[in-house]
PDB file of C-alpha atoms in Angstrom:
ATOM      1  CA  MET G 260     191.396 191.687 133.963  1.00 70.00           C
ATOM      2  CA  GLU G 261     189.364 192.427 137.072  1.00 72.00           C
ATOM      3  CA  PHE G 262     188.353 188.797 137.671  1.00 72.00           C
ATOM      4  CA  LEU G 263     191.968 187.980 138.631  1.00 78.00           C
ATOM      5  CA  GLU G 264     191.566 190.033 141.826  1.00 77.00           C
ATOM      6  CA  ASP G 265     189.246 187.298 143.154  1.00 78.00           C
ATOM      7  CA  ILE G 266     191.847 184.525 142.696  1.00 87.00           C
ATOM      8  CA  THR G 267     193.194 184.103 146.226  1.00 88.00           C
ATOM      9  CA  THR G 268     195.932 181.853 147.584  1.00 91.00           C
ATOM     10  CA  SER G 269     193.229 179.386 148.606  1.00 93.00           C
ATOM     11  CA  TRP G 270     192.109 179.121 144.998  1.00 93.00           C
ATOM     12  CA  ILE G 271     195.685 178.486 143.860  1.00 94.00           C
ATOM     13  CA  ILE G 272     195.948 175.616 146.371  1.00 95.00           C
ATOM     14  CA  ILE G 273     192.653 174.203 145.065  1.00 94.00           C
ATOM     15  CA  PHE G 274     193.954 174.475 141.503  1.00 95.00           C
ATOM     16  CA  ILE G 275     197.138 172.598 142.441  1.00 96.00           C
ATOM     17  CA  VAL G 276     195.230 169.734 144.095  1.00 95.00           C
ATOM     18  CA  THR G 277     192.864 169.612 141.117  1.00 92.00           C
ATOM     19  CA  GLY G 278     195.824 169.540 138.736  1.00 94.00           C
ATOM     20  CA  PHE G 279     197.336 166.529 140.492  1.00 96.00           C
ATOM     21  CA  ILE G 280     194.066 164.556 140.397  1.00 91.00           C
ATOM     22  CA  ALA G 281     193.477 165.512 136.760  1.00 90.00           C
ATOM     23  CA  GLY G 282     197.006 164.476 135.797  1.00 92.00           C
ATOM     24  CA  TYR G 283     196.561 161.111 137.511  1.00 92.00           C
ATOM     25  CA  ILE G 284     193.238 160.358 135.790  1.00 87.00           C
ATOM     26  CA  ASP G 285     194.311 161.741 132.424  1.00 85.00           C
ATOM     27  CA  SER G 286     197.456 159.603 132.273  1.00 88.00           C
ATOM     28  CA  ILE G 287     195.352 156.458 132.691  1.00 86.00           C
ATOM     29  CA  ALA G 288     192.132 157.104 130.803  1.00 78.00           C
ATOM     30  CA  GLY G 289     192.023 160.715 129.649  1.00 78.00           C
ATOM     31  CA  GLY G 290     189.317 163.099 130.819  1.00 74.00           C
ATOM     32  CA  GLY G 291     191.517 165.265 133.025  1.00 81.00           C
ATOM     33  CA  GLY G 292     189.959 168.352 131.486  1.00 78.00           C
ATOM     34  CA  MET G 293     186.594 167.336 132.922  1.00 74.00           C
ATOM     35  CA  ILE G 294     188.132 167.757 136.362  1.00 80.00           C
ATOM     36  CA  GLN G 295     190.187 170.908 135.802  1.00 86.00           C
ATOM     37  CA  VAL G 296     187.781 172.922 133.652  1.00 81.00           C
ATOM     38  CA  PRO G 297     184.762 172.953 136.042  1.00 78.00           C
ATOM     39  CA  VAL G 298     186.963 173.998 138.994  1.00 85.00           C
ATOM     40  CA  LEU G 299     188.519 176.828 136.994  1.00 87.00           C
ATOM     41  CA  LEU G 300     185.089 177.989 135.839  1.00 81.00           C
ATOM     42  CA  PHE G 301     183.722 177.873 139.387  1.00 81.00           C
ATOM     43  CA  SER G 302     186.437 180.313 140.480  1.00 85.00           C
ATOM     44  CA  GLY G 303     184.921 182.938 138.183  1.00 83.00           C
ATOM     45  CA  ILE G 304     187.478 182.844 135.366  1.00 86.00           C
ATOM     46  CA  PRO G 305     185.880 183.465 131.914  1.00 84.00           C
ATOM     47  CA  PRO G 306     185.539 180.296 129.734  1.00 80.00           C
ATOM     48  CA  ILE G 307     188.078 181.206 127.052  1.00 82.00           C
ATOM     49  CA  PHE G 308     190.792 181.866 129.688  1.00 89.00           C
ATOM     50  CA  VAL G 309     189.815 178.620 131.410  1.00 87.00           C
ATOM     51  CA  LEU G 310     190.239 176.605 128.205  1.00 84.00           C
ATOM     52  CA  ALA G 311     193.601 178.244 127.495  1.00 90.00           C
ATOM     53  CA  SER G 312     195.060 177.809 130.999  1.00 92.00           C
ATOM     54  CA  ASN G 313     193.752 174.251 131.235  1.00 90.00           C
ATOM     55  CA  LYS G 314     195.391 173.392 127.920  1.00 88.00           C
ATOM     56  CA  VAL G 315     198.818 174.654 128.993  1.00 92.00           C
ATOM     57  CA  ALA G 316     198.625 172.797 132.324  1.00 92.00           C
ATOM     58  CA  SER G 317     197.512 169.589 130.617  1.00 90.00           C
ATOM     59  CA  LEU G 318     200.313 169.843 128.070  1.00 91.00           C
ATOM     60  CA  PHE G 319     203.009 169.318 130.712  1.00 93.00           C
ATOM     61  CA  GLY G 320     201.171 166.435 132.360  1.00 92.00           C
ATOM     62  CA  THR G 321     200.756 164.715 129.020  1.00 92.00           C
ATOM     63  CA  LEU G 322     204.465 165.190 128.328  1.00 94.00           C
ATOM     64  CA  MET G 323     205.295 163.312 131.545  1.00 94.00           C
ATOM     65  CA  ALA G 324     202.886 160.490 130.661  1.00 92.00           C
ATOM     66  CA  THR G 325     204.448 160.251 127.203  1.00 94.00           C
ATOM     67  CA  ILE G 326     207.929 159.897 128.717  1.00 94.00           C
ATOM     68  CA  LYS G 327     206.760 157.196 131.151  1.00 93.00           C
ATOM     69  CA  TYR G 328     204.978 155.131 128.499  1.00 93.00           C
ATOM     70  CA  ALA G 329     207.885 155.521 126.063  1.00 94.00           C
ATOM     71  CA  ALA G 330     210.285 154.230 128.724  1.00 94.00           C
ATOM     72  CA  SER G 331     208.039 151.180 129.211  1.00 91.00           C
ATOM     73  CA  LYS G 332     208.082 150.559 125.426  1.00 92.00           C
ATOM     74  CA  LYS G 333     204.283 150.485 125.201  1.00 91.00           C
ATOM     75  CA  ILE G 334     203.858 153.172 122.520  1.00 94.00           C
ATOM     76  CA  SER G 335     203.100 152.173 118.917  1.00 93.00           C
ATOM     77  CA  TRP G 336     205.393 154.612 117.127  1.00 93.00           C
ATOM     78  CA  LYS G 337     203.969 153.546 113.770  1.00 93.00           C
ATOM     79  CA  VAL G 338     200.561 154.880 114.796  1.00 94.00           C
ATOM     80  CA  VAL G 339     202.083 158.014 116.286  1.00 95.00           C
ATOM     81  CA  SER G 340     204.248 158.800 113.245  1.00 94.00           C
ATOM     82  CA  TYR G 341     201.262 158.675 110.869  1.00 95.00           C
ATOM     83  CA  ALA G 342     198.796 160.520 113.105  1.00 95.00           C
ATOM     84  CA  ILE G 343     200.783 163.193 114.934  1.00 93.00           C
ATOM     85  CA  ILE G 344     200.869 165.911 112.249  1.00 94.00           C
ATOM     86  CA  PRO G 345     197.150 165.612 111.277  1.00 93.00           C
ATOM     87  CA  CYS G 346     196.209 165.677 114.961  1.00 91.00           C
ATOM     88  CA  LEU G 347     198.341 168.749 115.671  1.00 88.00           C
ATOM     89  CA  VAL G 348     197.034 170.702 112.659  1.00 91.00           C
ATOM     90  CA  LEU G 349     193.371 169.854 113.275  1.00 92.00           C
ATOM     91  CA  SER G 350     193.708 170.705 116.977  1.00 86.00           C
ATOM     92  CA  TYR G 351     195.032 174.146 116.055  1.00 88.00           C
ATOM     93  CA  ILE G 352     192.128 174.675 113.643  1.00 92.00           C
ATOM     94  CA  GLY G 353     189.648 173.534 116.287  1.00 89.00           C
ATOM     95  CA  SER G 354     190.979 176.017 118.845  1.00 83.00           C
ATOM     96  CA  LYS G 355     190.748 178.847 116.325  1.00 86.00           C
ATOM     97  CA  LEU G 356     187.131 177.918 115.579  1.00 88.00           C
ATOM     98  CA  VAL G 357     185.979 177.492 119.190  1.00 79.00           C
ATOM     99  CA  MET G 358     186.438 181.210 119.809  1.00 77.00           C
ATOM    100  CA  TYR G 359     183.388 181.743 117.560  1.00 83.00           C
ATOM    101  CA  VAL G 360     181.166 178.878 118.799  1.00 78.00           C
ATOM    102  CA  PRO G 361     178.317 179.662 121.263  1.00 79.00           C
ATOM    103  CA  ASP G 362     178.654 178.040 124.701  1.00 69.00           C
ATOM    104  CA  TYR G 363     175.362 176.125 124.472  1.00 73.00           C
ATOM    105  CA  ILE G 364     176.489 174.350 121.291  1.00 77.00           C
ATOM    106  CA  ILE G 365     179.733 173.337 122.981  1.00 68.00           C
ATOM    107  CA  GLN G 366     177.816 171.952 125.976  1.00 65.00           C
ATOM    108  CA  TRP G 367     175.495 169.811 123.860  1.00 75.00           C
ATOM    109  CA  ALA G 368     178.292 168.585 121.589  1.00 73.00           C
ATOM    110  CA  ILE G 369     180.268 167.329 124.594  1.00 66.00           C
ATOM    111  CA  LEU G 370     177.179 165.737 126.146  1.00 69.00           C
ATOM    112  CA  LEU G 371     176.246 163.841 122.959  1.00 75.00           C
ATOM    113  CA  SER G 372     179.780 162.537 122.446  1.00 71.00           C
ATOM    114  CA  ILE G 373     179.931 160.773 125.836  1.00 70.00           C
ATOM    115  CA  PRO G 374     177.235 158.052 125.403  1.00 76.00           C
ATOM    116  CA  ILE G 375     178.634 157.306 121.938  1.00 73.00           C
ATOM    117  CA  ALA G 376     182.031 156.654 123.517  1.00 68.00           C
ATOM    118  CA  LEU G 377     180.425 154.463 126.182  1.00 70.00           C
ATOM    119  CA  ILE G 378     178.731 152.333 123.520  1.00 74.00           C
ATOM    120  CA  PHE G 379     182.046 151.764 121.744  1.00 67.00           C
ATOM    121  CA  LEU G 380     183.810 151.027 125.023  1.00 65.00           C
ATOM    122  CA  LEU G 381     181.288 148.424 126.182  1.00 70.00           C
ATOM    123  CA  LYS G 382     180.884 146.758 122.792  1.00 67.00           C
ATOM    124  CA  LYS G 383     183.015 143.635 122.464  1.00 61.00           C
ATOM    125  CA  SER G 384     185.905 144.014 120.055  1.00 55.00           C
ATOM    126  CA  LYS G 385     188.851 142.063 118.736  1.00 56.00           C
ATOM    127  CA  GLU G 386     191.739 141.411 121.098  1.00 54.00           C
ATOM    128  CA  ILE G 387     194.570 142.108 118.685  1.00 50.00           C
ATOM    129  CA  LYS G 388     197.766 143.955 119.522  1.00 48.00           C
ATOM    130  CA  GLU G 389     199.405 146.398 117.158  1.00 46.00           C
ATOM    131  CA  GLU G 390     202.408 144.238 116.418  1.00 50.00           C
ATOM    132  CA  ASN G 391     200.130 141.464 115.056  1.00 47.00           C
ATOM    133  CA  THR G 392     198.130 143.547 112.610  1.00 55.00           C
ATOM    134  CA  LYS G 393     198.855 145.586 109.493  1.00 75.00           C
ATOM    135  CA  LEU G 394     197.633 149.135 109.962  1.00 81.00           C
ATOM    136  CA  SER G 395     197.299 151.400 106.941  1.00 88.00           C
ATOM    137  CA  LYS G 396     198.177 155.083 107.111  1.00 92.00           C
ATOM    138  CA  LYS G 397     194.646 156.031 106.023  1.00 92.00           C
ATOM    139  CA  THR G 398     193.012 153.929 108.764  1.00 93.00           C
ATOM    140  CA  ILE G 399     195.285 155.366 111.436  1.00 94.00           C
ATOM    141  CA  ILE G 400     194.620 158.973 110.398  1.00 95.00           C
ATOM    142  CA  LEU G 401     190.855 158.503 110.107  1.00 94.00           C
ATOM    143  CA  SER G 402     190.779 156.920 113.560  1.00 93.00           C
ATOM    144  CA  THR G 403     192.750 159.668 115.303  1.00 94.00           C
ATOM    145  CA  ALA G 404     192.617 162.996 113.433  1.00 93.00           C
ATOM    146  CA  PRO G 405     188.921 163.723 114.171  1.00 92.00           C
ATOM    147  CA  VAL G 406     189.686 163.319 117.887  1.00 91.00           C
ATOM    148  CA  GLY G 407     192.529 165.811 117.459  1.00 89.00           C
ATOM    149  CA  PHE G 408     190.061 168.299 116.008  1.00 90.00           C
ATOM    150  CA  TYR G 409     187.711 167.643 118.938  1.00 86.00           C
ATOM    151  CA  ASP G 410     190.555 168.373 121.372  1.00 82.00           C
ATOM    152  CA  GLY G 411     191.128 171.804 119.909  1.00 83.00           C
ATOM    153  CA  LEU G 412     187.426 172.586 119.541  1.00 81.00           C
ATOM    154  CA  LEU G 413     186.097 171.227 122.846  1.00 75.00           C
ATOM    155  CA  GLY G 414     188.779 169.270 124.719  1.00 71.00           C
ATOM    156  CA  PRO G 415     187.328 167.367 127.704  1.00 70.00           C
ATOM    157  CA  GLY G 416     187.766 163.616 127.355  1.00 74.00           C
ATOM    158  CA  THR G 417     190.137 163.695 124.378  1.00 81.00           C
ATOM    159  CA  GLY G 418     192.474 161.053 125.799  1.00 82.00           C
ATOM    160  CA  THR G 419     189.486 158.850 126.608  1.00 83.00           C
ATOM    161  CA  TYR G 420     188.059 159.125 123.088  1.00 85.00           C
ATOM    162  CA  MET G 421     191.443 158.595 121.450  1.00 90.00           C
ATOM    163  CA  THR G 422     192.084 155.436 123.473  1.00 88.00           C
ATOM    164  CA  ILE G 423     188.641 154.017 122.661  1.00 86.00           C
ATOM    165  CA  SER G 424     189.035 154.877 118.968  1.00 90.00           C
ATOM    166  CA  MET G 425     192.404 153.102 118.773  1.00 91.00           C
ATOM    167  CA  LYS G 426     190.977 150.084 120.564  1.00 87.00           C
ATOM    168  CA  LYS G 427     187.913 149.773 118.325  1.00 85.00           C
ATOM    169  CA  PHE G 428     189.229 150.796 114.916  1.00 89.00           C
ATOM    170  CA  LEU G 429     192.918 149.903 115.092  1.00 90.00           C
ATOM    171  CA  HIS G 430     192.389 146.826 117.322  1.00 88.00           C
ATOM    172  CA  LEU G 431     195.102 147.779 119.808  1.00 88.00           C
ATOM    173  CA  ASP G 432     194.871 146.479 123.355  1.00 86.00           C
ATOM    174  CA  TYR G 433     194.154 149.094 126.011  1.00 84.00           C
ATOM    175  CA  ILE G 434     197.680 149.511 127.337  1.00 89.00           C
ATOM    176  CA  ILE G 435     199.130 150.107 123.850  1.00 91.00           C
ATOM    177  CA  ALA G 436     196.184 152.350 122.896  1.00 90.00           C
ATOM    178  CA  THR G 437     196.533 154.361 126.107  1.00 90.00           C
ATOM    179  CA  ALA G 438     200.292 154.722 125.681  1.00 92.00           C
ATOM    180  CA  SER G 439     200.039 155.674 121.993  1.00 94.00           C
ATOM    181  CA  THR G 440     197.379 158.245 122.803  1.00 92.00           C
ATOM    182  CA  LYS G 441     199.774 160.278 124.939  1.00 92.00           C
ATOM    183  CA  PRO G 442     202.186 161.611 122.275  1.00 93.00           C
ATOM    184  CA  LEU G 443     199.184 162.354 120.041  1.00 92.00           C
ATOM    185  CA  ASN G 444     197.395 164.120 122.888  1.00 87.00           C
ATOM    186  CA  LEU G 445     200.638 166.012 123.489  1.00 90.00           C
ATOM    187  CA  ALA G 446     200.598 167.142 119.860  1.00 87.00           C
ATOM    188  CA  THR G 447     196.956 168.265 120.030  1.00 84.00           C
ATOM    189  CA  ASN G 448     197.721 170.130 123.261  1.00 84.00           C
ATOM    190  CA  VAL G 449     200.634 171.898 121.560  1.00 87.00           C
ATOM    191  CA  GLY G 450     198.506 172.853 118.536  1.00 84.00           C
ATOM    192  CA  SER G 451     195.736 174.155 120.760  1.00 83.00           C
ATOM    193  CA  ALA G 452     198.114 175.918 123.152  1.00 88.00           C
ATOM    194  CA  ILE G 453     199.774 177.776 120.271  1.00 88.00           C
ATOM    195  CA  ALA G 454     196.392 179.169 119.200  1.00 86.00           C
ATOM    196  CA  PHE G 455     195.579 180.296 122.757  1.00 88.00           C
ATOM    197  CA  LEU G 456     199.069 181.726 123.339  1.00 91.00           C
ATOM    198  CA  MET G 457     198.852 183.774 120.155  1.00 91.00           C
ATOM    199  CA  ALA G 458     195.519 185.122 121.364  1.00 88.00           C
ATOM    200  CA  GLY G 459     196.991 185.989 124.796  1.00 91.00           C
ATOM    201  CA  LYS G 460     194.439 183.915 126.723  1.00 90.00           C
ATOM    202  CA  VAL G 461     196.724 181.974 129.110  1.00 92.00           C
ATOM    203  CA  ILE G 462     196.773 183.036 132.790  1.00 93.00           C
ATOM    204  CA  TRP G 463     200.302 182.009 133.671  1.00 94.00           C
ATOM    205  CA  PHE G 464     200.212 182.300 137.482  1.00 92.00           C
ATOM    206  CA  ILE G 465     197.381 179.751 137.399  1.00 94.00           C
ATOM    207  CA  ALA G 466     198.564 177.559 134.515  1.00 94.00           C
ATOM    208  CA  LEU G 467     202.125 176.996 135.782  1.00 95.00           C
ATOM    209  CA  PRO G 468     201.315 175.659 139.299  1.00 96.00           C
ATOM    210  CA  MET G 469     198.641 173.431 137.780  1.00 96.00           C
ATOM    211  CA  ALA G 470     201.190 172.236 135.215  1.00 96.00           C
ATOM    212  CA  VAL G 471     203.615 171.136 137.955  1.00 96.00           C
ATOM    213  CA  ALA G 472     200.799 169.322 139.769  1.00 97.00           C
ATOM    214  CA  ASN G 473     199.720 167.727 136.488  1.00 95.00           C
ATOM    215  CA  VAL G 474     203.220 166.372 135.945  1.00 96.00           C
ATOM    216  CA  LEU G 475     203.300 164.763 139.388  1.00 96.00           C
ATOM    217  CA  GLY G 476     199.819 163.256 139.003  1.00 95.00           C
ATOM    218  CA  SER G 477     200.645 161.993 135.543  1.00 94.00           C
ATOM    219  CA  TYR G 478     203.821 160.305 136.789  1.00 95.00           C
ATOM    220  CA  VAL G 479     201.895 158.390 139.458  1.00 94.00           C
ATOM    221  CA  GLY G 480     198.938 157.576 137.181  1.00 91.00           C
ATOM    222  CA  SER G 481     200.964 156.235 134.275  1.00 92.00           C
ATOM    223  CA  HIS G 482     202.901 154.030 136.705  1.00 90.00           C
ATOM    224  CA  TYR G 483     199.679 152.385 137.902  1.00 88.00           C
ATOM    225  CA  ALA G 484     198.325 152.073 134.352  1.00 87.00           C
ATOM    226  CA  ILE G 485     201.435 150.177 133.231  1.00 88.00           C
ATOM    227  CA  LYS G 486     201.307 148.032 136.360  1.00 86.00           C
ATOM    228  CA  GLY G 487     197.526 147.398 136.301  1.00 85.00           C
ATOM    229  CA  GLY G 488     197.226 146.634 132.600  1.00 80.00           C
ATOM    230  CA  GLU G 489     194.128 146.378 130.405  1.00 73.00           C
ATOM    231  CA  LYS G 490     191.493 145.553 133.051  1.00 80.00           C
ATOM    232  CA  PHE G 491     192.558 148.460 135.236  1.00 83.00           C
ATOM    233  CA  ILE G 492     192.538 150.919 132.320  1.00 82.00           C
ATOM    234  CA  LYS G 493     189.125 149.804 131.029  1.00 78.00           C
ATOM    235  CA  LYS G 494     187.621 150.157 134.508  1.00 82.00           C
ATOM    236  CA  VAL G 495     188.971 153.705 134.859  1.00 82.00           C
ATOM    237  CA  LEU G 496     187.722 154.562 131.350  1.00 78.00           C
ATOM    238  CA  ILE G 497     184.179 153.560 132.323  1.00 82.00           C
ATOM    239  CA  TYR G 498     184.332 155.583 135.547  1.00 82.00           C
ATOM    240  CA  VAL G 499     185.619 158.638 133.676  1.00 78.00           C
ATOM    241  CA  LEU G 500     182.901 158.479 131.000  1.00 77.00           C
ATOM    242  CA  VAL G 501     180.110 158.035 133.555  1.00 82.00           C
ATOM    243  CA  PHE G 502     181.498 160.968 135.562  1.00 78.00           C
ATOM    244  CA  MET G 503     181.689 163.100 132.410  1.00 72.00           C
ATOM    245  CA  LEU G 504     178.097 162.234 131.482  1.00 76.00           C
ATOM    246  CA  ILE G 505     176.709 163.098 134.930  1.00 81.00           C
ATOM    247  CA  ALA G 506     178.781 166.293 135.201  1.00 72.00           C
ATOM    248  CA  ASN G 507     177.636 167.562 131.802  1.00 67.00           C
ATOM    249  CA  ILE G 508     173.960 166.765 132.450  1.00 77.00           C
ATOM    250  CA  LEU G 509     174.127 168.659 135.755  1.00 75.00           C
ATOM    251  CA  LYS G 510     175.916 171.536 134.086  1.00 67.00           C
ATOM    252  CA  ILE G 511     173.184 171.879 131.442  1.00 67.00           C
ATOM    253  CA  LEU G 512     170.356 171.518 133.971  1.00 75.00           C
ATOM    254  CA  PHE G 513     171.681 174.139 136.349  1.00 70.00           C
ATOM    255  CA  SER G 514     173.225 176.602 133.902  1.00 63.00           C
TER     256      SER G 514
END
């Protein structure tokens, strides 16, 4: 792989800093991939290797966030227990399929999904916590599994979309939705990572330092999410979606 010769120590340092920032943002509102992926692409790494290395790095950061939220007892394990297997399986299928999807289709699919998420986020919804509502297995799966498929197929913003979906369709408050998203996002990362590992697409000397940085950023971010509560999380969600929208428009215009 000749492109690896251009990855200098300076690039590794940039990747580490990027990984920390991505881990911080992802642990609060998702969307860490929208920070890591463009930087990796800019270094000259081919897209499929970028997606694979990003997924492995994100996996470890999401694991840290899951541990932090579990310790704070904010995770709805009922939601997680119903949704985790469908999310994992569909993520694996998505990552197998993305290897055959043209880049321009991926770009437009991501771009179109962002304003839809913004509409759902800004639309007023019920303020009901999980412990006060009866959630059916079918409703939980239908609200989460499609996002799992999206994670494997495309990826950027999965945590954001999962949190918004839980808020709007399962009527969880943002802190419970954010916390419950993490073990599911961990499962989709595992399903996707398995597909990429089997295909030999992970660049380990890039993925591992970014993974360590992701863990540190995720630890700090999840701490502030738990401390800041619903208002803080919603504000970060809006910032992340607006950033994703602008970044994708610029990417399409200048590609």
